[in-house]
Amino acid sequence: MIANITKGRRAVGALLYDFGPGRRDEHVNPRIVAGNVTGTPMQVARAIDHTARQRPEITAPIWRTSLSLPDEDGVLPDGQWARIADDFIKAMGFDGAPWVAVRHGDDHIHLTVSRVDWSGQLLTDRWDYRRARQAADRLEEEHGLVPARERFRVEGPQVRNNELEAARRRGRAHDTALPPEREDLRRIVREVREASRGLGRDAFESGLEDAGVSFRANVASTGRMNGYSFTLAGWVDGNGTPVWVAASKIAKDLRWADLGKALGDGPAATPRVPDPRAAVAAARATSTTPQDLAPGELAEGAERAAQILHDGQAERGVVPADTDNPALSTDPARRLLAQWQMRQRGQQPPAEQLPAAPAVPAWTDKTRRPHGRLGNDALAAAITRREKELVALAKSKATAEAEIRTGDAIATGQITGPNVQELHQLLARLEAAEPHITAAREAIRTAKVADTAAAEARVAWRAADDAKDKSRWELWRLGSSRKEEQAKAESAGETVHHNVDVAAEARTAASKAAEAARKATGLPDPGAELTLLRTDWPELVSDAHGRDQAHGRAQRSAGQRDAARHATSITATEKRLAELRQEQALRRAMPDGQRRAEGRARSAAAQAAVPKSRRKAGTGPRRPGAGYEQPAHLRQPPSDRGRGHGLS
């Protein structure tokens, strides 16, 4: 079990990743399998963050780890993962803080923990890597899992990430018949080493050739052997260059310090291709050379070496081809034995024929060379265009993924939606314009009071005006006089005029205040809108929140569709780009003569594809005398001068 620890500021981002598609769409059926916080994923994340905010001075309060298992452990049920997560949290001392375990794959879970417990106490993360390793070791023993120490004891660097993705595109993966090239090389080279143990480098390299492994020996200028590099047929990078891997990067036990001892040709041995004079001197000075051995011992050793090589070939299922000349046999044991016997007889072994280079498919073969008809310039332009398409598609996919995250945050209430934001912004504008609304209302109220007072004054004026025209006897009966009634009429008239002026001024002020409120809010009736908001605010907020949730879900669904569409387009574009680059690499590697011949054939085919009408008219600049007549304003009159005369 491997525990990979990281630390961060917020649990919301971690849970969004756990319940998202993953970096390579590897998240399947994400679910919570353990923890001490209940609710939806976003509710759990907000609860963990709320607890962590009790200590704002802590820059990274979220502690996070992934517990992963190898393929040998199989797929554990959720219940067993829950027990593992609970025991791991207790062993780390984090059981007093909010935490959650999420599973979105077969072989691992993610633990998200707040380092601040429920009471606000900070939990220590000192020596957490060591404590996590110790806790994982105990859990491996309790649950009968494969110990991590044994998984990485003798192997070399593992196949991971980019190399595994590239191998999968070439049809190699752990779940297919062909494993990744690095692991295939590890197996083959070890088998050849065992078959060639004690026989030297010649037997080892011959066995590699039989197994289809290309190799390069790293020999220093002094003749010292430093090790090998290996590759397999078809293992190339994006430019078509073979990928060479040092033996130490394949497996630790294939370093030359170990491999040389196994082959009997260690680091301190005589160089493989020494100076002839030095080799003769060394052979004479060393008592263990083959020249000092009896012929019977040499023959017995050669026969034993041949038998060992035959046994190794039988184990690998290699069937060598027969030939009339044993010294040129594809069987390394038979070839080496025959060459040794010829040297013992004083004969020179025949030169080995180099294997013929593999035939290059024809440029018209649409199956193996789908872009063979493109010219070199068109091929380079197509590669550039596909690369730009990949960049644009990657940006579009990133935008769609951002839309997914935003929509999910709106739907789960993590952030405020546009409708609720708009409602709050409207209330803020109305509250900012409230002084104008209040002034308009007060002015209208003043105008109404003045109108009422003016109406009452008009009634009094009419009564006084009617009474002043009555007889003295009638006025005496009313207890008044003509002079008093005239004074009442004048006073009532002045009151009417004053109130009318006050009402007019109030209405003007109300109109100005209302216009200012409309200009500040952009609404035709700000006062009515403010009254409605304050009266029905809870219902309006609830309705806006519901519309935001629906909007967030729709945005998330649309983003998921766009992201899936862009991912499909990226895969198709990457495939076409790989085909184009493969075609370009093939043209660079082929002989110059074949490349030029293909170029001429493509040009001829392109010319033949042009319609006859266009070929007849031509596409180049028109010249006089070639079916073209110059316009009249460009024609020159014929000259009387002879053909050798100059200009005067």
XYZ file of C-alpha atoms in Angstrom:
648
model
C 0.000 0.000 0.000
C 1.375 3.396 -1.025
C 0.353 6.595 0.825
C 0.839 9.751 -1.229
C 0.472 12.876 0.970
C -0.384 16.435 -0.115
C -1.584 19.536 1.737
C -3.810 22.407 0.676
C -5.980 25.334 1.700
C -9.540 24.164 0.947
C -11.358 20.857 0.871
C -13.839 22.048 -1.762
C -11.271 21.827 -4.549
C -10.178 18.360 -3.417
C -13.748 17.022 -3.406
C -14.455 18.639 -6.785
C -11.482 16.697 -8.185
C -12.562 13.444 -6.492
C -16.074 13.671 -7.929
C -14.939 15.016 -11.310
C -13.814 13.086 -14.396
C -10.113 13.069 -13.442
C -7.179 14.253 -15.500
C -7.526 11.399 -18.019
C -11.206 10.471 -17.500
C -10.250 7.640 -15.126
C -12.765 8.462 -12.368
C -15.616 5.932 -12.415
C -18.592 5.975 -10.006
C -17.140 8.370 -7.375
C -18.631 7.755 -3.915
C -17.985 8.359 -0.212
C -16.999 5.096 1.536
C -16.041 6.362 5.011
C -15.803 9.492 7.168
C -17.383 11.319 10.111
C -19.198 14.054 8.109
C -22.519 13.391 6.365
C -24.261 15.123 3.477
C -23.668 15.742 -0.204
C -20.052 16.049 -1.403
C -20.194 19.860 -1.358
C -21.851 19.907 2.075
C -19.107 17.635 3.413
C -16.402 19.827 1.827
C -17.908 23.025 3.270
C -18.161 21.411 6.729
C -14.453 20.454 6.624
C -13.490 23.948 5.434
C -15.667 25.563 8.117
C -13.821 23.634 10.816
C -10.437 24.494 9.292
C -11.298 28.227 9.256
C -11.227 28.236 13.054
C -7.451 28.665 12.688
C -7.069 31.286 9.911
C -3.329 31.634 10.551
C -2.714 28.066 9.222
C -1.869 28.367 5.523
C -2.460 24.686 4.623
C -5.049 23.257 7.028
C -6.270 20.462 4.703
C -4.282 17.191 4.923
C -4.853 14.795 2.043
C -3.524 11.382 1.042
C -4.296 8.621 -1.434
C -3.966 4.962 -0.436
C -3.257 2.817 -3.517
C -2.827 -0.928 -4.000
C -1.062 -2.975 -6.722
C -2.925 -5.181 -9.187
C -1.877 -8.263 -7.181
C -4.242 -7.282 -4.343
C -7.294 -7.365 -6.619
C -10.359 -5.154 -6.171
C -11.352 -4.680 -2.513
C -15.006 -4.086 -1.529
C -16.117 -0.715 -0.183
C -16.552 -2.147 3.327
C -12.918 -3.238 3.536
C -11.761 0.126 2.181
C -13.879 1.813 4.883
C -12.153 -0.228 7.612
C -8.737 0.555 6.118
C -9.523 4.288 5.995
C -10.857 4.338 9.572
C -7.816 2.455 10.946
C -5.430 4.677 8.982
C -7.012 7.900 10.316
C -6.832 6.565 13.896
C -3.194 5.564 13.439
C -2.371 9.088 12.193
C -4.183 10.674 15.156
C -6.713 12.542 12.993
C -9.904 10.806 14.222
C -10.902 13.860 16.308
C -11.209 16.084 13.208
C -13.688 15.999 10.284
C -12.554 13.707 7.472
C -13.953 11.820 4.489
C -12.775 8.954 2.230
C -13.750 8.990 -1.468
C -13.381 6.111 -3.903
C -13.564 6.636 -7.671
C -11.480 3.715 -8.917
C -10.695 0.077 -8.242
C -7.236 0.373 -6.700
C -7.175 3.478 -4.454
C -9.091 5.885 -2.223
C -8.579 9.560 -1.326
C -8.668 10.808 2.281
C -9.399 14.490 2.972
C -8.852 15.616 6.574
C -8.962 18.927 8.444
C -5.883 19.422 10.621
C -8.094 21.548 12.898
C -10.329 19.360 15.086
C -13.910 20.110 16.152
C -12.771 22.182 19.151
C -10.353 24.334 17.123
C -7.198 22.518 18.275
C -4.480 22.139 15.605
C -3.408 18.520 15.003
C 0.284 18.030 14.358
C 1.556 16.761 11.007
C 5.102 16.257 12.200
C 6.761 13.172 10.709
C 3.514 12.446 8.868
C 5.304 10.692 5.988
C 7.024 8.298 8.367
C 3.857 7.725 10.401
C 1.856 7.120 7.210
C 4.411 4.540 6.022
C 4.282 2.752 9.377
C 0.470 2.793 9.414
C 0.373 1.444 5.836
C 2.768 -1.373 6.774
C 0.538 -2.411 9.684
C -2.582 -2.323 7.493
C -0.860 -4.473 4.848
C -0.141 -7.092 7.481
C -3.622 -6.953 9.046
C -5.491 -7.195 5.730
C -3.111 -9.624 3.990
C -2.018 -7.164 1.278
C 1.158 -7.220 -0.819
C 3.891 -5.320 1.086
C 5.088 -2.239 -0.761
C 8.697 -2.956 0.194
C 8.629 -6.202 -1.811
C 7.024 -4.546 -4.847
C 9.940 -2.175 -5.376
C 12.825 -4.297 -4.132
C 14.706 -5.413 -7.259
C 12.925 -3.836 -10.209
C 14.083 -0.774 -12.074
C 12.034 2.342 -12.800
C 8.369 1.502 -13.415
C 6.337 2.406 -16.494
C 4.226 5.406 -15.568
C 2.090 8.243 -16.932
C 3.324 9.518 -20.312
C 5.291 6.378 -21.205
C 2.305 4.180 -20.325
C -0.028 6.341 -22.417
C 2.355 6.200 -25.392
C 2.665 2.410 -25.033
C -1.117 2.113 -24.923
C -1.395 4.076 -28.185
C 1.047 1.612 -29.766
C -1.166 -1.295 -28.667
C 0.879 -2.180 -25.586
C -0.516 -2.080 -22.053
C -0.729 -4.181 -18.910
C -4.210 -5.367 -19.879
C -3.245 -6.496 -23.415
C -1.227 -9.356 -24.866
C 1.819 -7.099 -25.326
C 3.151 -5.413 -22.160
C 4.850 -1.976 -22.337
C 8.239 -2.022 -24.038
C 10.248 -1.379 -20.859
C 8.680 -4.377 -19.088
C 9.009 -6.550 -22.193
C 12.705 -5.648 -22.414
C 13.189 -6.479 -18.723
C 11.822 -9.988 -19.263
C 13.658 -10.702 -22.547
C 17.063 -9.368 -21.460
C 16.924 -11.365 -18.234
C 16.078 -14.546 -20.156
C 18.968 -13.959 -22.572
C 21.279 -13.252 -19.625
C 20.389 -16.546 -17.983
C 20.837 -18.423 -21.267
C 24.238 -16.759 -21.819
C 25.498 -16.945 -18.228
C 29.277 -17.500 -18.221
C 29.578 -17.465 -22.064
C 30.683 -13.850 -22.565
C 29.328 -10.911 -24.516
C 29.271 -12.641 -27.909
C 26.746 -15.230 -26.768
C 24.717 -12.575 -24.931
C 24.513 -10.259 -27.938
C 23.710 -13.156 -30.273
C 20.842 -14.132 -27.991
C 19.557 -10.540 -28.043
C 19.537 -10.575 -31.843
C 17.574 -13.828 -31.870
C 15.039 -12.349 -29.461
C 14.553 -9.226 -31.635
C 16.253 -6.793 -29.222
C 18.492 -4.075 -30.651
C 21.428 -3.073 -28.449
C 24.268 -0.597 -28.251
C 27.415 -1.168 -26.230
C 28.754 1.845 -24.366
C 32.516 1.421 -24.791
C 34.800 4.235 -23.658
C 37.726 5.494 -25.743
C 40.039 3.506 -23.488
C 38.194 0.312 -24.424
C 36.439 -0.019 -21.063
C 32.919 -1.465 -21.255
C 30.383 0.666 -19.332
C 27.084 -1.045 -20.163
C 24.325 -1.532 -22.718
C 21.359 0.365 -24.077
C 18.393 -1.536 -25.513
C 15.344 -0.927 -27.699
C 12.648 -2.910 -29.492
C 11.446 -2.692 -33.065
C 8.690 -0.105 -33.383
C 9.551 1.714 -30.148
C 9.986 5.266 -31.482
C 9.209 8.762 -30.237
C 7.071 11.415 -31.916
C 9.798 12.192 -34.471
C 10.248 8.543 -35.428
C 13.592 8.204 -33.608
C 14.158 4.879 -31.802
C 13.906 5.099 -28.010
C 17.077 3.749 -26.394
C 16.962 2.871 -22.697
C 20.022 2.226 -20.557
C 20.162 -1.187 -18.911
C 20.115 0.371 -15.426
C 16.812 2.092 -16.348
C 15.267 -1.272 -17.237
C 16.276 -3.230 -14.151
C 18.871 -2.698 -11.438
C 20.360 -6.166 -11.884
C 21.091 -5.433 -15.577
C 23.758 -2.828 -14.795
C 27.140 -3.756 -16.252
C 28.581 -4.226 -12.758
C 26.155 -7.154 -12.299
C 25.609 -8.193 -15.917
C 29.326 -8.420 -16.660
C 29.862 -10.781 -13.735
C 26.980 -12.978 -14.897
C 28.405 -13.165 -18.424
C 31.962 -13.745 -17.224
C 33.039 -10.468 -18.836
C 33.021 -7.997 -15.953
C 34.030 -4.351 -15.850
C 37.691 -5.190 -15.245
C 37.902 -7.673 -18.125
C 39.933 -7.188 -21.307
C 38.204 -4.846 -23.798
C 36.091 -6.591 -26.408
C 37.846 -4.955 -29.372
C 41.417 -4.303 -28.131
C 44.511 -3.352 -30.035
C 45.788 -6.539 -31.793
C 49.297 -6.238 -30.372
C 47.964 -5.714 -26.852
C 45.668 -8.704 -27.282
C 48.587 -10.928 -28.377
C 50.714 -9.767 -25.450
C 47.887 -10.342 -23.008
C 47.223 -13.805 -24.435
C 50.866 -14.780 -24.004
C 51.148 -13.315 -20.492
C 47.929 -14.867 -19.131
C 47.917 -18.518 -18.244
C 44.126 -18.853 -18.400
C 43.687 -18.062 -22.110
C 42.255 -20.736 -24.458
C 45.683 -21.108 -26.110
C 47.034 -22.759 -22.903
C 44.169 -25.257 -22.720
C 44.208 -28.707 -24.220
C 42.255 -29.178 -27.478
C 39.947 -31.642 -25.728
C 39.107 -29.128 -23.050
C 38.402 -26.472 -25.701
C 36.136 -28.810 -27.657
C 34.305 -29.849 -24.500
C 33.764 -26.178 -23.500
C 32.496 -25.275 -26.967
C 30.064 -28.214 -27.016
C 28.822 -27.275 -23.519
C 28.326 -23.627 -24.609
C 26.398 -24.784 -27.674
C 24.138 -26.959 -25.514
C 23.434 -24.058 -23.101
C 22.463 -21.784 -25.988
C 20.234 -24.499 -27.460
C 18.483 -24.929 -24.105
C 17.888 -21.186 -23.824
C 16.448 -21.067 -27.345
C 14.168 -24.000 -26.592
C 12.829 -22.217 -23.515
C 12.076 -19.091 -25.564
C 10.598 -21.051 -28.459
C 13.162 -19.763 -30.989
C 13.418 -21.859 -34.169
C 16.642 -20.970 -36.066
C 16.681 -21.201 -39.854
C 18.870 -23.810 -41.529
C 21.661 -22.920 -43.965
C 24.196 -24.855 -46.000
C 27.122 -23.104 -44.304
C 27.107 -23.747 -40.514
C 29.305 -20.665 -39.972
C 26.434 -18.485 -41.295
C 23.622 -20.240 -39.428
C 21.003 -18.192 -37.584
C 21.496 -20.614 -34.683
C 24.083 -18.762 -32.541
C 25.404 -21.969 -30.955
C 25.903 -23.706 -34.306
C 27.427 -20.554 -35.867
C 29.888 -19.921 -32.997
C 30.952 -23.573 -32.877
C 31.523 -23.751 -36.643
C 33.496 -20.488 -36.653
C 35.664 -21.698 -33.736
C 36.376 -24.974 -35.549
C 37.378 -23.094 -38.716
C 39.784 -20.896 -36.740
C 41.302 -24.020 -35.144
C 41.944 -25.357 -38.655
C 43.518 -22.032 -39.656
C 40.628 -21.035 -41.898
C 38.956 -17.589 -42.019
C 35.208 -17.670 -41.198
C 32.989 -16.176 -43.942
C 31.670 -12.654 -43.465
C 28.152 -12.527 -42.099
C 25.573 -10.964 -44.374
C 23.760 -7.974 -42.989
C 19.984 -8.326 -42.901
C 18.192 -6.494 -45.650
C 16.493 -3.284 -44.664
C 12.735 -3.645 -44.273
C 10.781 -2.661 -47.343
C 9.067 0.719 -47.161
C 5.368 0.624 -48.078
C 4.463 2.363 -51.315
C 3.313 5.964 -51.020
C 0.017 4.946 -52.638
C -0.705 2.380 -49.893
C -3.588 4.094 -48.079
C -3.663 1.488 -45.314
C -0.049 1.715 -44.148
C 0.643 5.233 -45.441
C -2.664 7.141 -45.324
C -0.893 10.455 -45.946
C 1.598 9.250 -48.521
C 0.027 11.302 -51.340
C 0.769 14.613 -49.605
C 3.809 16.548 -50.760
C 6.509 17.483 -48.285
C 5.289 21.075 -47.944
C 1.677 19.975 -47.674
C 2.668 17.384 -45.070
C 4.476 19.988 -42.945
C 1.529 22.369 -43.309
C -0.888 19.611 -42.273
C 1.219 18.862 -39.171
C 1.261 22.564 -38.231
C -2.486 22.790 -38.781
C -3.169 19.738 -36.621
C -0.930 21.090 -33.867
C -2.854 24.371 -33.879
C -6.110 22.420 -33.815
C -4.881 20.507 -30.762
C -4.040 23.745 -28.955
C -7.450 25.233 -29.806
C -9.259 22.039 -28.773
C -7.331 21.906 -25.500
C -8.369 25.492 -24.738
C -11.988 24.723 -25.629
C -11.933 21.643 -23.413
C -10.454 23.669 -20.536
C -13.222 26.251 -21.006
C -15.858 23.508 -20.964
C -14.352 22.011 -17.813
C -14.426 25.456 -16.192
C -18.109 25.713 -17.153
C -18.702 22.327 -15.530
C -17.056 23.438 -12.294
C -18.941 26.741 -12.278
C -22.279 25.054 -13.000
C -21.691 22.448 -10.307
C -20.770 25.156 -7.803
C -23.963 27.081 -8.636
C -26.129 23.943 -8.496
C -24.712 22.887 -5.114
C -24.870 26.372 -3.621
C -21.130 26.764 -3.296
C -21.277 30.123 -5.084
C -24.134 32.575 -5.590
C -25.978 32.211 -8.861
C -26.696 35.028 -11.360
C -30.382 35.384 -10.440
C -29.696 35.806 -6.728
C -26.835 38.172 -7.548
C -29.134 40.224 -9.772
C -31.737 40.391 -6.999
C -29.181 41.642 -4.476
C -27.800 44.150 -6.959
C -31.321 45.472 -7.607
C -31.926 45.896 -3.890
C -28.599 47.706 -3.521
C -29.490 50.132 -6.337
C -32.919 50.820 -4.850
C -31.468 51.390 -1.390
C -28.905 53.789 -2.868
C -31.762 55.706 -4.554
C -33.983 55.583 -1.448
C -33.313 59.278 -0.497
C -34.725 60.350 -3.875
C -37.696 58.016 -3.445
C -38.368 59.377 0.054
C -38.061 62.993 -1.152
C -40.521 62.316 -3.974
C -42.987 60.744 -1.569
C -42.708 63.676 0.886
C -43.183 66.195 -1.915
C -46.295 64.383 -3.150
C -47.632 64.328 0.391
C -46.980 68.100 0.739
C -48.716 68.755 -2.578
C -51.771 66.793 -1.477
C -51.976 68.758 1.823
C -51.670 72.041 -0.067
C -54.375 70.952 -2.531
C -56.695 70.130 0.377
C -56.016 73.494 2.036
C -56.603 75.322 -1.263
C -59.927 73.542 -1.741
C -61.070 74.508 1.752
C -59.977 78.131 1.147
C -61.949 78.215 -2.116
C -65.104 77.150 -0.232
C -64.566 79.938 2.326
C -63.895 82.471 -0.423
C -67.095 81.565 -2.272
C -69.129 81.873 0.937
C -67.630 85.275 1.795
C -67.986 86.534 -1.763
C -71.666 85.564 -1.802
C -72.319 87.113 1.627
C -70.835 90.528 0.821
C -73.521 91.152 -1.796
C -76.439 90.582 0.657
C -78.472 93.332 2.282
C -77.489 94.922 5.528
C -80.502 93.361 7.290
C -79.426 89.848 6.147
C -75.833 90.502 7.171
C -77.142 91.851 10.548
C -79.073 88.604 10.996
C -75.852 86.595 10.228
C -73.928 88.712 12.767
C -71.608 90.112 10.133
C -71.135 93.058 7.915
C -70.204 93.744 4.354
C -66.773 94.921 5.388
C -66.090 91.750 7.366
C -67.210 89.546 4.494
C -64.972 91.416 2.086
C -62.036 90.860 4.455
C -62.865 87.136 4.689
C -63.028 86.869 0.901
C -59.637 88.577 0.473
C -58.020 86.351 3.146
C -59.479 83.168 1.599
C -58.256 84.238 -1.865
C -54.742 84.773 -0.592
C -54.850 81.346 1.102
C -55.957 79.721 -2.161
C -53.133 81.315 -4.138
C -50.537 80.378 -1.479
C -51.574 76.721 -1.330
C -51.732 76.467 -5.102
C -48.136 77.753 -5.309
C -47.015 75.358 -2.564
C -48.633 72.399 -4.355
C -47.009 73.351 -7.654
C -43.570 73.648 -6.077
C -44.028 70.299 -4.280
C -45.037 68.559 -7.501
C -42.001 69.990 -9.284
C -39.724 68.736 -6.491
C -41.440 65.318 -6.559
C -40.943 65.087 -10.318
C -37.235 65.908 -10.016
C -36.719 63.393 -7.180
C -38.598 60.672 -9.079
C -36.510 61.315 -12.209
C -33.315 61.085 -10.157
C -34.498 57.767 -8.674
C -35.360 56.389 -12.122
C -31.972 57.461 -13.466
C -30.141 55.829 -10.512
C -32.036 52.522 -10.719
C -33.051 52.276 -14.364
C -36.593 51.346 -13.318
C -39.826 53.165 -14.264
C -41.246 53.026 -10.706
C -38.431 52.615 -8.153
C -40.702 53.244 -5.175
C -43.064 50.417 -6.044
C -40.119 48.045 -6.731
C -38.520 48.847 -3.367
C -41.801 48.241 -1.560
C -42.276 44.918 -3.374
C -38.721 43.743 -2.568
C -39.018 44.536 1.108
C -42.459 42.971 1.380
C -41.791 39.712 -0.518
C -37.992 39.362 -0.057
C -37.906 35.739 1.262
C -40.144 34.453 -1.526
C -38.195 36.352 -4.201
C -34.827 35.000 -2.944
C -36.160 31.436 -2.827
C -37.494 31.698 -6.374
C -34.190 33.155 -7.649
C -32.208 30.384 -5.902
C -34.376 27.715 -7.558
C -33.821 29.277 -10.978
C -30.062 29.431 -10.276
C -29.958 25.728 -9.410
C -31.746 24.848 -12.648
C -29.342 27.140 -14.537
C -26.326 25.516 -12.838
C -27.477 21.993 -13.690
C -28.093 22.995 -17.305
C -24.662 24.670 -17.507
C -23.000 21.599 -16.004
C -24.729 19.266 -18.477
C -23.832 21.485 -21.426
C -20.213 21.675 -20.237
C -20.020 17.898 -19.887
C -21.323 17.431 -23.425
C -18.851 19.990 -24.779
C -15.957 18.471 -22.829
C -16.784 14.964 -24.103
C -17.071 16.265 -27.664
C -13.749 18.102 -27.413
C -12.091 15.031 -25.880
C -13.270 12.921 -28.828
C -11.979 15.547 -31.253
C -8.636 15.688 -29.428
C -8.268 11.902 -29.659
C -9.052 11.916 -33.381
C -6.716 14.863 -34.018
C -3.896 13.242 -32.045
C -4.324 10.091 -34.124
C -4.134 12.045 -37.382
C -1.144 14.023 -36.102
C 0.636 10.798 -35.143
C 0.010 9.420 -38.645
C 1.344 12.623 -40.218
C 4.463 12.604 -38.043
C 5.010 8.930 -38.774
C 4.846 9.680 -42.499
C 7.293 12.563 -42.061
C 9.712 10.389 -40.061
C 9.465 7.638 -42.674
C 10.429 10.057 -45.447
C 13.392 11.319 -43.443
C 14.640 7.772 -42.841
C 14.207 6.394 -46.389
C 17.054 6.509 -48.937
C 17.489 9.732 -50.898
C 16.832 8.061 -54.225
C 13.534 6.594 -53.103
C 12.493 9.924 -51.565
C 13.191 11.807 -54.797
C 11.404 9.151 -56.863
C 8.342 9.401 -54.628
C 8.390 13.194 -54.953
C 8.414 12.980 -58.744
C 5.599 10.418 -58.694
C 3.489 12.640 -56.443
C 4.047 15.637 -58.703
C 3.034 13.644 -61.761
C -0.066 12.336 -60.031
C -1.030 15.837 -58.906
C -0.561 17.195 -62.438
C -2.668 14.385 -63.857
C -5.441 15.197 -61.406
C -5.723 18.807 -62.694
C -8.645 19.220 -65.170
C -7.648 19.428 -68.846
C -9.174 22.867 -69.232
C -6.905 24.257 -66.535
C -3.854 22.407 -67.896
C -4.529 23.851 -71.380
C -4.985 27.419 -70.176
C -2.066 27.180 -67.781
C -1.683 28.697 -64.384
C 1.550 30.651 -64.895
C 2.043 34.190 -66.299
C 0.765 34.655 -69.828
C 3.231 35.540 -72.552
C 2.700 36.969 -76.032
C 2.730 34.324 -78.692
C 1.440 31.606 -76.377
C -2.254 31.834 -77.206
C -2.491 35.313 -75.711
C -3.080 38.666 -77.393
C -1.924 41.852 -75.697
C -4.464 44.600 -75.059
C -4.438 47.510 -77.530
C -3.000 50.017 -75.057
C 0.045 47.765 -74.497
C 0.864 47.113 -78.150
C 3.927 48.784 -79.670
C 4.137 49.854 -83.344
C 6.596 47.851 -85.460
C 10.121 49.282 -85.640
C 11.909 50.146 -88.881
C 15.297 49.482 -87.364
C 17.239 46.373 -88.133
C 17.992 43.755 -85.624
C 21.450 45.032 -84.624
C 20.764 48.746 -84.451
C 20.836 50.528 -81.171
C 18.662 53.341 -79.926
C 19.459 56.894 -80.897
